Tab-separated table of C-alpha atoms in Angstrom:
chain	number	residue	atom	x	y	z
A	115	MET	CA	-11.883	12.267	13.864
A	116	VAL	CA	-13.033	11.264	10.516
A	117	VAL	CA	-15.816	13.774	10.901
A	118	VAL	CA	-13.357	16.518	11.477
A	119	LEU	CA	-11.360	15.793	8.568
A	120	LEU	CA	-14.125	15.613	6.167
A	121	LEU	CA	-14.944	19.178	7.010
A	122	PHE	CA	-11.408	20.212	6.396
A	123	TYR	CA	-10.895	18.350	3.116
A	124	LYS	CA	-12.779	17.532	0.261
A	125	PHE	CA	-12.341	16.329	-2.934
A	126	PHE	CA	-12.972	18.978	-6.011
A	127	GLN	CA	-11.537	19.862	-9.489
A	128	VAL	CA	-10.352	23.534	-9.838
A	129	GLU	CA	-12.193	25.247	-12.789
A	130	PRO	CA	-10.053	26.691	-15.316
A	131	LYS	CA	-8.894	30.479	-15.380
A	132	THR	CA	-8.993	30.333	-11.784
A	133	THR	CA	-6.513	32.842	-10.182
A	134	ILE	CA	-3.926	30.814	-8.771
A	135	SER	CA	-0.431	31.446	-7.088
A	136	ASN	CA	2.476	29.787	-5.296
A	137	PHE	CA	2.480	26.976	-7.132
A	138	ASN	CA	4.828	24.379	-6.366
A	139	LYS	CA	5.555	20.546	-7.436
A	140	VAL	CA	7.535	17.927	-5.626
A	141	ASP	CA	7.894	14.420	-6.277
A	142	ASN	CA	4.251	13.192	-6.870
A	143	TYR	CA	2.547	16.304	-5.530
A	144	ILE	CA	1.566	19.685	-6.882
A	145	CYS	CA	0.102	22.684	-4.723
A	146	TYR	CA	-0.961	25.802	-5.145
A	147	VAL	CA	-3.141	28.653	-3.845
A	148	VAL	CA	-6.638	29.447	-5.221
A	149	GLU	CA	-7.864	33.122	-5.030
A	150	ASP	CA	-5.287	33.564	-2.038
A	151	THR	CA	-8.009	31.731	0.373
A	152	ILE	CA	-8.124	27.881	-0.643
A	153	LEU	CA	-4.768	25.676	-0.671
A	154	VAL	CA	-4.921	23.075	-3.184
A	155	VAL	CA	-2.795	19.681	-3.235
A	156	LYS	CA	-2.854	17.132	-5.952
A	157	ASP	CA	-1.766	13.751	-5.873
A	158	LEU	CA	-0.391	12.826	-9.502
A	159	ASN	CA	-0.381	9.338	-8.537
A	160	ASN	CA	-4.222	9.046	-8.337
A	161	GLU	CA	-5.371	12.637	-9.574
A	162	LYS	CA	-7.123	12.960	-6.638
A	163	VAL	CA	-7.345	17.027	-5.526
A	164	LEU	CA	-7.602	18.000	-1.767
A	165	GLU	CA	-8.403	21.725	-0.831
A	166	LYS	CA	-8.039	23.416	2.563
A	167	LYS	CA	-9.637	26.778	3.568
A	168	LEU	CA	-7.335	29.195	4.893
A	169	SER	CA	-7.893	32.395	6.841
A	170	ASN	CA	-4.859	34.130	5.607
A	171	SER	CA	-3.593	35.395	2.282
A	172	PHE	CA	-0.526	33.227	1.011
A	173	THR	CA	2.874	34.812	0.167
A	174	TYR	CA	4.771	31.906	-0.241
A	175	LYS	CA	5.020	28.251	-1.559
A	176	PRO	CA	4.015	25.615	1.204
A	177	LEU	CA	6.696	22.825	1.785
A	178	ILE	CA	6.141	19.410	0.516
A	179	PHE	CA	8.652	16.701	1.407
A	180	ASN	CA	8.111	12.975	2.891
A	181	ASP	CA	4.332	12.689	2.032
A	182	LYS	CA	3.638	15.804	4.310
A	183	ILE	CA	2.857	19.428	3.707
A	184	PHE	CA	3.756	22.315	5.951
A	185	PHE	CA	1.733	25.406	5.529
A	186	SER	CA	0.305	28.451	7.800
A	187	GLU	CA	-3.527	27.908	7.596
A	188	SER	CA	-3.878	31.217	9.647
A	189	ASN	CA	-1.862	34.325	10.471
A	190	ASP	CA	-0.074	32.755	13.815
A	191	ILE	CA	-0.613	28.668	13.177
A	192	ILE	CA	1.765	26.435	11.052
A	193	SER	CA	0.143	23.126	10.281
A	194	CYS	CA	1.762	19.835	9.218
A	195	TRP	CA	-0.502	17.523	7.396
A	196	ASP	CA	0.179	13.680	6.442
A	197	LEU	CA	-0.892	13.769	2.771
A	198	LYS	CA	-1.365	9.683	2.629
A	199	THR	CA	-3.708	9.721	5.878
A	200	LYS	CA	-4.962	13.052	5.373
A	201	MET	CA	-4.163	13.183	9.252
A	202	VAL	CA	-3.055	16.489	11.010
A	203	LEU	CA	0.190	15.726	12.502
A	204	TRP	CA	0.940	18.701	14.560
A	205	LYS	CA	0.133	22.497	14.784
A	206	GLN	CA	2.391	25.374	16.120
A	207	LYS	CA	1.407	29.072	17.116
A	208	THR	CA	3.759	31.741	15.747
A	209	PRO	CA	4.649	35.376	16.598
A	210	ASN	CA	3.378	36.841	13.339
A	211	SER	CA	2.444	35.917	9.902
A	212	VAL	CA	4.831	33.608	8.095
A	213	LYS	CA	6.626	34.535	5.286
A	214	ALA	CA	8.558	31.309	4.172
A	215	ILE	CA	9.003	27.557	5.359
A	216	ILE	CA	12.380	25.994	4.281
A	217	LYS	CA	13.524	22.592	4.554
A	218	LEU	CA	16.983	22.444	6.380
A	219	ASN	CA	17.352	18.516	6.396
A	220	GLU	CA	14.730	15.583	6.960
A	221	LYS	CA	13.871	16.559	10.368
A	222	THR	CA	14.162	20.172	10.592
A	223	ILE	CA	12.328	23.185	9.068
A	224	LEU	CA	13.202	27.001	9.185
A	225	ILE	CA	10.064	29.496	9.438
A	226	ASN	CA	10.635	32.926	8.332
A	227	ILE	CA	8.126	35.012	10.376
A	228	LYS	CA	7.462	38.895	9.574
A	229	ASN	CA	9.158	41.478	11.513
A	230	TYR	CA	10.451	38.736	14.171
A	231	GLY	CA	12.965	36.462	12.525
A	232	PHE	CA	13.257	33.024	12.414
A	233	ILE	CA	11.863	29.717	14.099
A	234	VAL	CA	13.461	26.210	13.643
A	235	LEU	CA	11.371	23.336	14.359
A	236	ASN	CA	11.411	19.674	14.426
A	237	SER	CA	9.384	18.763	11.405
A	238	GLU	CA	8.066	15.214	12.876
A	239	ARG	CA	6.527	16.875	16.322
A	240	GLY	CA	6.461	20.734	15.660
A	241	GLU	CA	8.630	21.420	18.658
A	242	ILE	CA	10.559	24.626	18.681
A	243	LEU	CA	14.221	23.701	18.624
A	244	TYR	CA	15.437	27.291	18.343
A	245	GLN	CA	15.046	30.826	17.414
A	246	ILE	CA	17.119	33.622	15.306
A	247	LEU	CA	15.576	36.951	16.165
A	248	ARG	CA	15.781	39.953	14.160
A	249	ASN	CA	18.055	42.554	15.819
A	250	GLN	CA	15.866	45.879	15.722
A	251	LYS	CA	18.088	47.976	18.189
A	252	ASP	CA	21.440	47.558	16.579
A	253	CYS	CA	19.970	47.252	12.894
A	254	HIS	CA	17.509	49.742	11.724
A	255	SER	CA	16.809	48.446	7.918
A	256	PRO	CA	13.474	47.267	7.228
A	257	ASP	CA	12.263	43.828	7.594
A	258	LEU	CA	12.862	42.447	4.045
A	259	SER	CA	11.297	38.836	4.852
A	260	PRO	CA	11.048	36.470	3.035
A	261	TYR	CA	14.846	36.539	3.506
A	262	PRO	CA	16.765	34.507	0.516
A	263	VAL	CA	18.011	31.309	2.521
A	264	VAL	CA	20.396	28.764	1.021
A	265	VAL	CA	21.261	25.273	2.433
A	266	ASP	CA	24.263	23.114	2.901
A	267	ASN	CA	24.676	19.563	4.668
A	268	ASN	CA	24.992	21.051	8.070
A	269	THR	CA	24.930	24.773	7.565
A	270	PHE	CA	22.375	27.340	6.102
A	271	TYR	CA	23.170	30.928	4.668
A	272	ILE	CA	20.713	33.802	5.030
A	273	SER	CA	20.890	36.893	2.891
A	274	ASN	CA	20.025	40.517	3.962
A	275	TRP	CA	19.898	39.669	7.583
A	276	ASN	CA	20.304	41.987	10.450
A	277	CYS	CA	22.396	44.339	8.372
A	278	ASN	CA	24.858	42.022	6.900
A	279	SER	CA	24.929	40.794	3.309
A	280	ILE	CA	25.296	36.952	3.981
A	281	SER	CA	25.123	35.268	7.155
A	282	SER	CA	26.025	31.502	8.448
A	283	PHE	CA	24.481	29.393	10.944
A	284	ASN	CA	25.031	25.994	11.785
A	285	ILE	CA	21.691	23.920	11.557
A	286	LEU	CA	22.049	21.680	14.698
A	287	ASP	CA	22.013	24.742	17.128
A	288	GLY	CA	21.611	27.904	15.272
A	289	LYS	CA	24.685	29.261	16.119
A	290	LEU	CA	25.974	32.302	13.986
A	291	LEU	CA	29.242	31.029	12.179
A	292	TRP	CA	30.034	34.099	10.075
A	293	SER	CA	28.643	37.193	8.821
A	294	LYS	CA	29.705	39.398	6.211
A	295	LYS	CA	28.609	43.084	5.518
A	296	LEU	CA	29.580	44.026	1.980
A	297	GLU	CA	28.393	46.761	-0.580
A	298	ASP	CA	25.349	47.857	-0.011
A	299	GLY	CA	22.156	46.172	-1.672
A	300	ILE	CA	19.891	43.479	-1.833
A	301	TYR	CA	21.644	40.358	-2.106
A	302	THR	CA	20.636	36.818	-3.984
A	303	ALA	CA	22.785	33.813	-2.612
A	304	LEU	CA	23.247	30.390	-4.508
A	305	LEU	CA	25.656	27.498	-3.357
A	306	HIS	CA	28.156	25.639	-5.477
A	307	GLU	CA	30.534	23.217	-4.131
A	308	ASP	CA	32.784	25.330	-1.618
A	309	TYR	CA	31.392	28.825	-2.489
A	310	ILE	CA	28.585	31.078	-2.194
A	311	PHE	CA	27.667	33.151	-5.636
A	312	LEU	CA	26.233	36.307	-4.797
A	313	GLY	CA	24.411	39.060	-6.533
A	314	PHE	CA	23.359	42.300	-5.376
A	315	ASN	CA	21.578	45.510	-6.627
A	316	ASN	CA	21.453	48.761	-5.048
A	317	SER	CA	18.153	50.446	-5.904
A	318	TYR	CA	19.043	50.060	-9.593
A	319	GLU	CA	21.676	52.679	-9.550
A	320	ASN	CA	24.182	49.987	-9.260
A	321	GLY	CA	25.060	46.289	-8.586
A	322	GLY	CA	27.503	43.437	-8.676
A	323	THR	CA	28.744	39.745	-7.779
A	324	TYR	CA	30.802	38.029	-5.333
A	325	LEU	CA	32.324	34.946	-4.878
A	326	VAL	CA	32.964	33.969	-1.026
A	327	GLU	CA	34.506	30.811	0.740
A	328	LYS	CA	31.368	28.825	2.373
A	329	LYS	CA	33.265	28.247	5.425
A	330	THR	CA	34.534	31.267	6.209
A	331	GLY	CA	32.994	34.199	4.325
A	332	THR	CA	36.289	35.104	2.688
A	333	VAL	CA	35.730	37.189	-0.593
A	334	VAL	CA	37.649	35.508	-3.504
A	335	LEU	CA	36.033	37.357	-6.251
A	336	LYS	CA	34.139	40.646	-6.866
A	337	LYS	CA	32.484	42.032	-10.251
A	338	GLN	CA	30.843	45.426	-10.553
A	339	LEU	CA	27.788	45.016	-13.091
A	340	LEU	CA	23.998	45.747	-13.205
A	341	PHE	CA	22.633	42.590	-11.515
A	342	GLU	CA	18.804	42.140	-11.358
A	343	GLU	CA	18.016	40.552	-8.071
A	344	ARG	CA	14.400	40.260	-8.843
A	345	LEU	CA	15.419	37.235	-11.136
A	346	THR	CA	16.865	34.199	-9.345
A	347	PRO	CA	20.029	32.696	-10.843
A	348	VAL	CA	20.323	29.208	-11.604
A	349	ILE	CA	23.319	26.842	-11.595
A	350	LYS	CA	24.049	24.100	-14.306
A	351	ASN	CA	27.118	22.510	-15.839
A	352	ASN	CA	29.618	24.074	-13.144
A	353	LYS	CA	27.971	27.668	-14.080
A	354	VAL	CA	25.646	30.213	-13.004
A	355	PHE	CA	23.226	31.784	-15.355
A	356	PHE	CA	21.952	35.093	-14.141
A	357	TYR	CA	20.192	38.265	-15.684
A	358	THR	CA	21.285	42.003	-15.617
A	359	TYR	CA	18.981	44.967	-15.724
A	360	ASP	CA	20.698	46.219	-18.966
A	361	LYS	CA	19.013	43.347	-20.665
A	362	LYS	CA	21.433	40.863	-20.742
A	363	LEU	CA	21.714	37.195	-19.824
A	364	ASN	CA	25.084	36.294	-18.402
A	365	GLU	CA	27.100	33.214	-17.654
A	366	PHE	CA	29.648	32.843	-14.688
A	367	ASP	CA	32.136	29.949	-15.106
A	368	PHE	CA	33.049	28.674	-11.389
A	369	THR	CA	36.304	26.878	-13.066
A	370	THR	CA	37.664	29.366	-15.129
A	371	ARG	CA	36.116	32.582	-12.624
A	372	LYS	CA	35.009	34.485	-15.585
A	373	ASP	CA	31.695	35.819	-16.730
A	374	LYS	CA	30.801	36.750	-20.385
A	375	VAL	CA	27.047	37.840	-21.942
A	376	ILE	CA	25.248	34.878	-23.747
A	377	SER	CA	22.241	36.780	-25.043
A	378	GLN	CA	21.305	40.453	-25.628
A	379	PHE	CA	17.661	41.881	-24.664
A	380	THR	CA	15.928	44.866	-25.758
A	381	SER	CA	12.842	46.968	-24.494
A	382	SER	CA	10.591	44.869	-26.542
A	383	ASP	CA	11.757	41.456	-25.132
A	384	ASP	CA	12.722	42.338	-21.947
A	385	ILE	CA	12.387	39.379	-19.343
A	386	SER	CA	13.833	41.732	-16.234
A	387	GLY	CA	10.907	41.110	-13.265
A	388	GLY	CA	10.217	37.574	-14.254
A	389	GLN	CA	11.904	34.347	-13.868
A	390	ILE	CA	13.948	31.811	-15.648
A	391	TYR	CA	13.350	28.072	-15.060
A	392	LEU	CA	15.656	25.435	-15.503
A	393	ILE	CA	14.828	22.285	-16.722
A	394	ASP	CA	17.635	19.714	-17.916
A	395	ASN	CA	19.937	22.023	-20.148
A	396	SER	CA	17.710	24.734	-21.229
A	397	VAL	CA	15.792	27.620	-19.313
A	398	TYR	CA	12.443	28.805	-19.572
A	399	PHE	CA	10.982	32.209	-19.604
A	400	GLN	CA	8.196	34.916	-20.745
A	401	ASP	CA	9.321	38.045	-22.260
A	402	SER	CA	7.447	41.822	-21.793
A	403	ASN	CA	5.390	40.690	-24.988
A	404	PHE	CA	3.942	37.434	-23.209
A	405	ASP	CA	6.078	35.292	-25.592
A	406	LEU	CA	7.450	32.270	-24.360
A	407	PHE	CA	10.922	31.015	-24.774
A	408	LYS	CA	13.396	27.939	-24.185
A	409	PHE	CA	16.961	29.268	-24.392
A	410	ASP	CA	19.626	26.157	-24.388
A	411	LEU	CA	22.617	26.758	-22.430
A	412	LEU	CA	24.682	24.505	-24.462
A	413	ASN	CA	24.556	26.540	-27.681
A	414	TYR	CA	22.534	29.431	-26.418
A	415	LYS	CA	20.019	29.434	-28.847
A	416	LYS	CA	16.610	30.973	-27.936
A	417	GLU	CA	13.519	29.250	-29.458
A	418	LEU	CA	9.978	30.736	-29.423
A	419	ILE	CA	7.545	27.839	-27.702
A	420	GLY	CA	4.194	29.660	-27.637
A	421	LYS	CA	2.434	33.117	-26.166
A	422	SER	CA	0.255	33.261	-23.005
A	423	ASN	CA	-2.354	35.810	-22.501
A	424	PHE	CA	-1.394	36.114	-18.843
A	425	GLY	CA	1.475	37.723	-17.585
A	426	GLY	CA	4.178	35.794	-15.683
A	427	ILE	CA	4.803	32.012	-15.220
A	428	GLU	CA	3.804	30.385	-12.212
A	429	GLU	CA	5.666	27.361	-12.233
A	430	VAL	CA	7.823	24.897	-15.016
A	431	TYR	CA	8.327	21.460	-14.246
A	432	LYS	CA	9.117	18.367	-16.406
A	433	LYS	CA	6.449	15.252	-16.700
A	434	ASN	CA	7.803	12.495	-18.960
A	435	ASN	CA	9.411	13.574	-22.158
A	436	HIS	CA	7.526	17.060	-21.956
A	437	VAL	CA	7.824	20.573	-20.117
A	438	VAL	CA	4.936	22.050	-18.395
A	439	LEU	CA	4.624	25.711	-18.243
A	440	ILE	CA	1.803	27.115	-15.499
A	441	PHE	CA	0.418	30.259	-15.662
A	442	PRO	CA	-1.552	32.408	-12.907
A	443	ASP	CA	-4.933	31.864	-14.512
A	444	ASN	CA	-4.518	28.058	-13.928
A	445	SER	CA	-4.068	27.686	-17.738
A	446	SER	CA	-0.827	25.794	-18.872
A	447	LEU	CA	1.492	25.222	-21.935
A	448	THR	CA	2.843	21.690	-22.507
A	449	VAL	CA	5.770	21.502	-24.949
A	450	GLU	CA	8.140	18.412	-25.915
A	451	LEU	CA	11.755	18.516	-24.636
């Protein structure tokens, strides 16, 4: 067994300027993919780095929790590795390429499979608990995987699934609880207390937001606006912050159920197509000039913190009293909070 494990893993230091993707920091680990072919896991406690050769290109963030990592090492094999012992705990064959792996609870994970649907596994043994299949006969919409999924205590919700804007499922058995077909468009969902905040974009011709009750799917509020679904909203202080493709950063207050524009952008500093990253009471982002900003969600002030020569931000995370921004060329920027 030791010989086999040594063939799978070796210690190495990733060279700067390597192209990376799907960066993820969880607890004391960071993981990312190098040149679409090597999975890298770094233990921040001892600074040791492990690598694993892959036979397929990664298009999602590997899942890490409870000192285990879940990932697809080939187009049809899901693996679970113990990061402390470096042992393979289980492998499971999948019907097609994996597009996302999502934690449902401490013992259950959801696997989004291209042109197939979802399988739900026991995370400790890799056993298939149930499947949720894509309805290709009654619903002829294209496969939009990875489908946005948000998770509650006993329920998970899938956007853009089987011709519905949002659907609710029981985690225990996968039973469909309710589905809603709303206005045409691509939907993004966020959970907040008893509600789901939905933003949708209809081919950049129109868009809007909905607020629905999470137990029933009942619509309690709708607003027509130009929602940018490529930029994932964030929730902080009982408010959701989202971007619209008329170059505005918006705030929706769950208490008052009102929204307002908190910052106006222009063509030269547009952030559409990028992401905003929440750390404490601020969001971090890069504009179309590759300038990097910190935006305070309490006073709505924008601060220039640097510039990257590489378009896009892979990840932003907090380390001690600093914020670390990681870029696709494996460079980084560290700024004080």
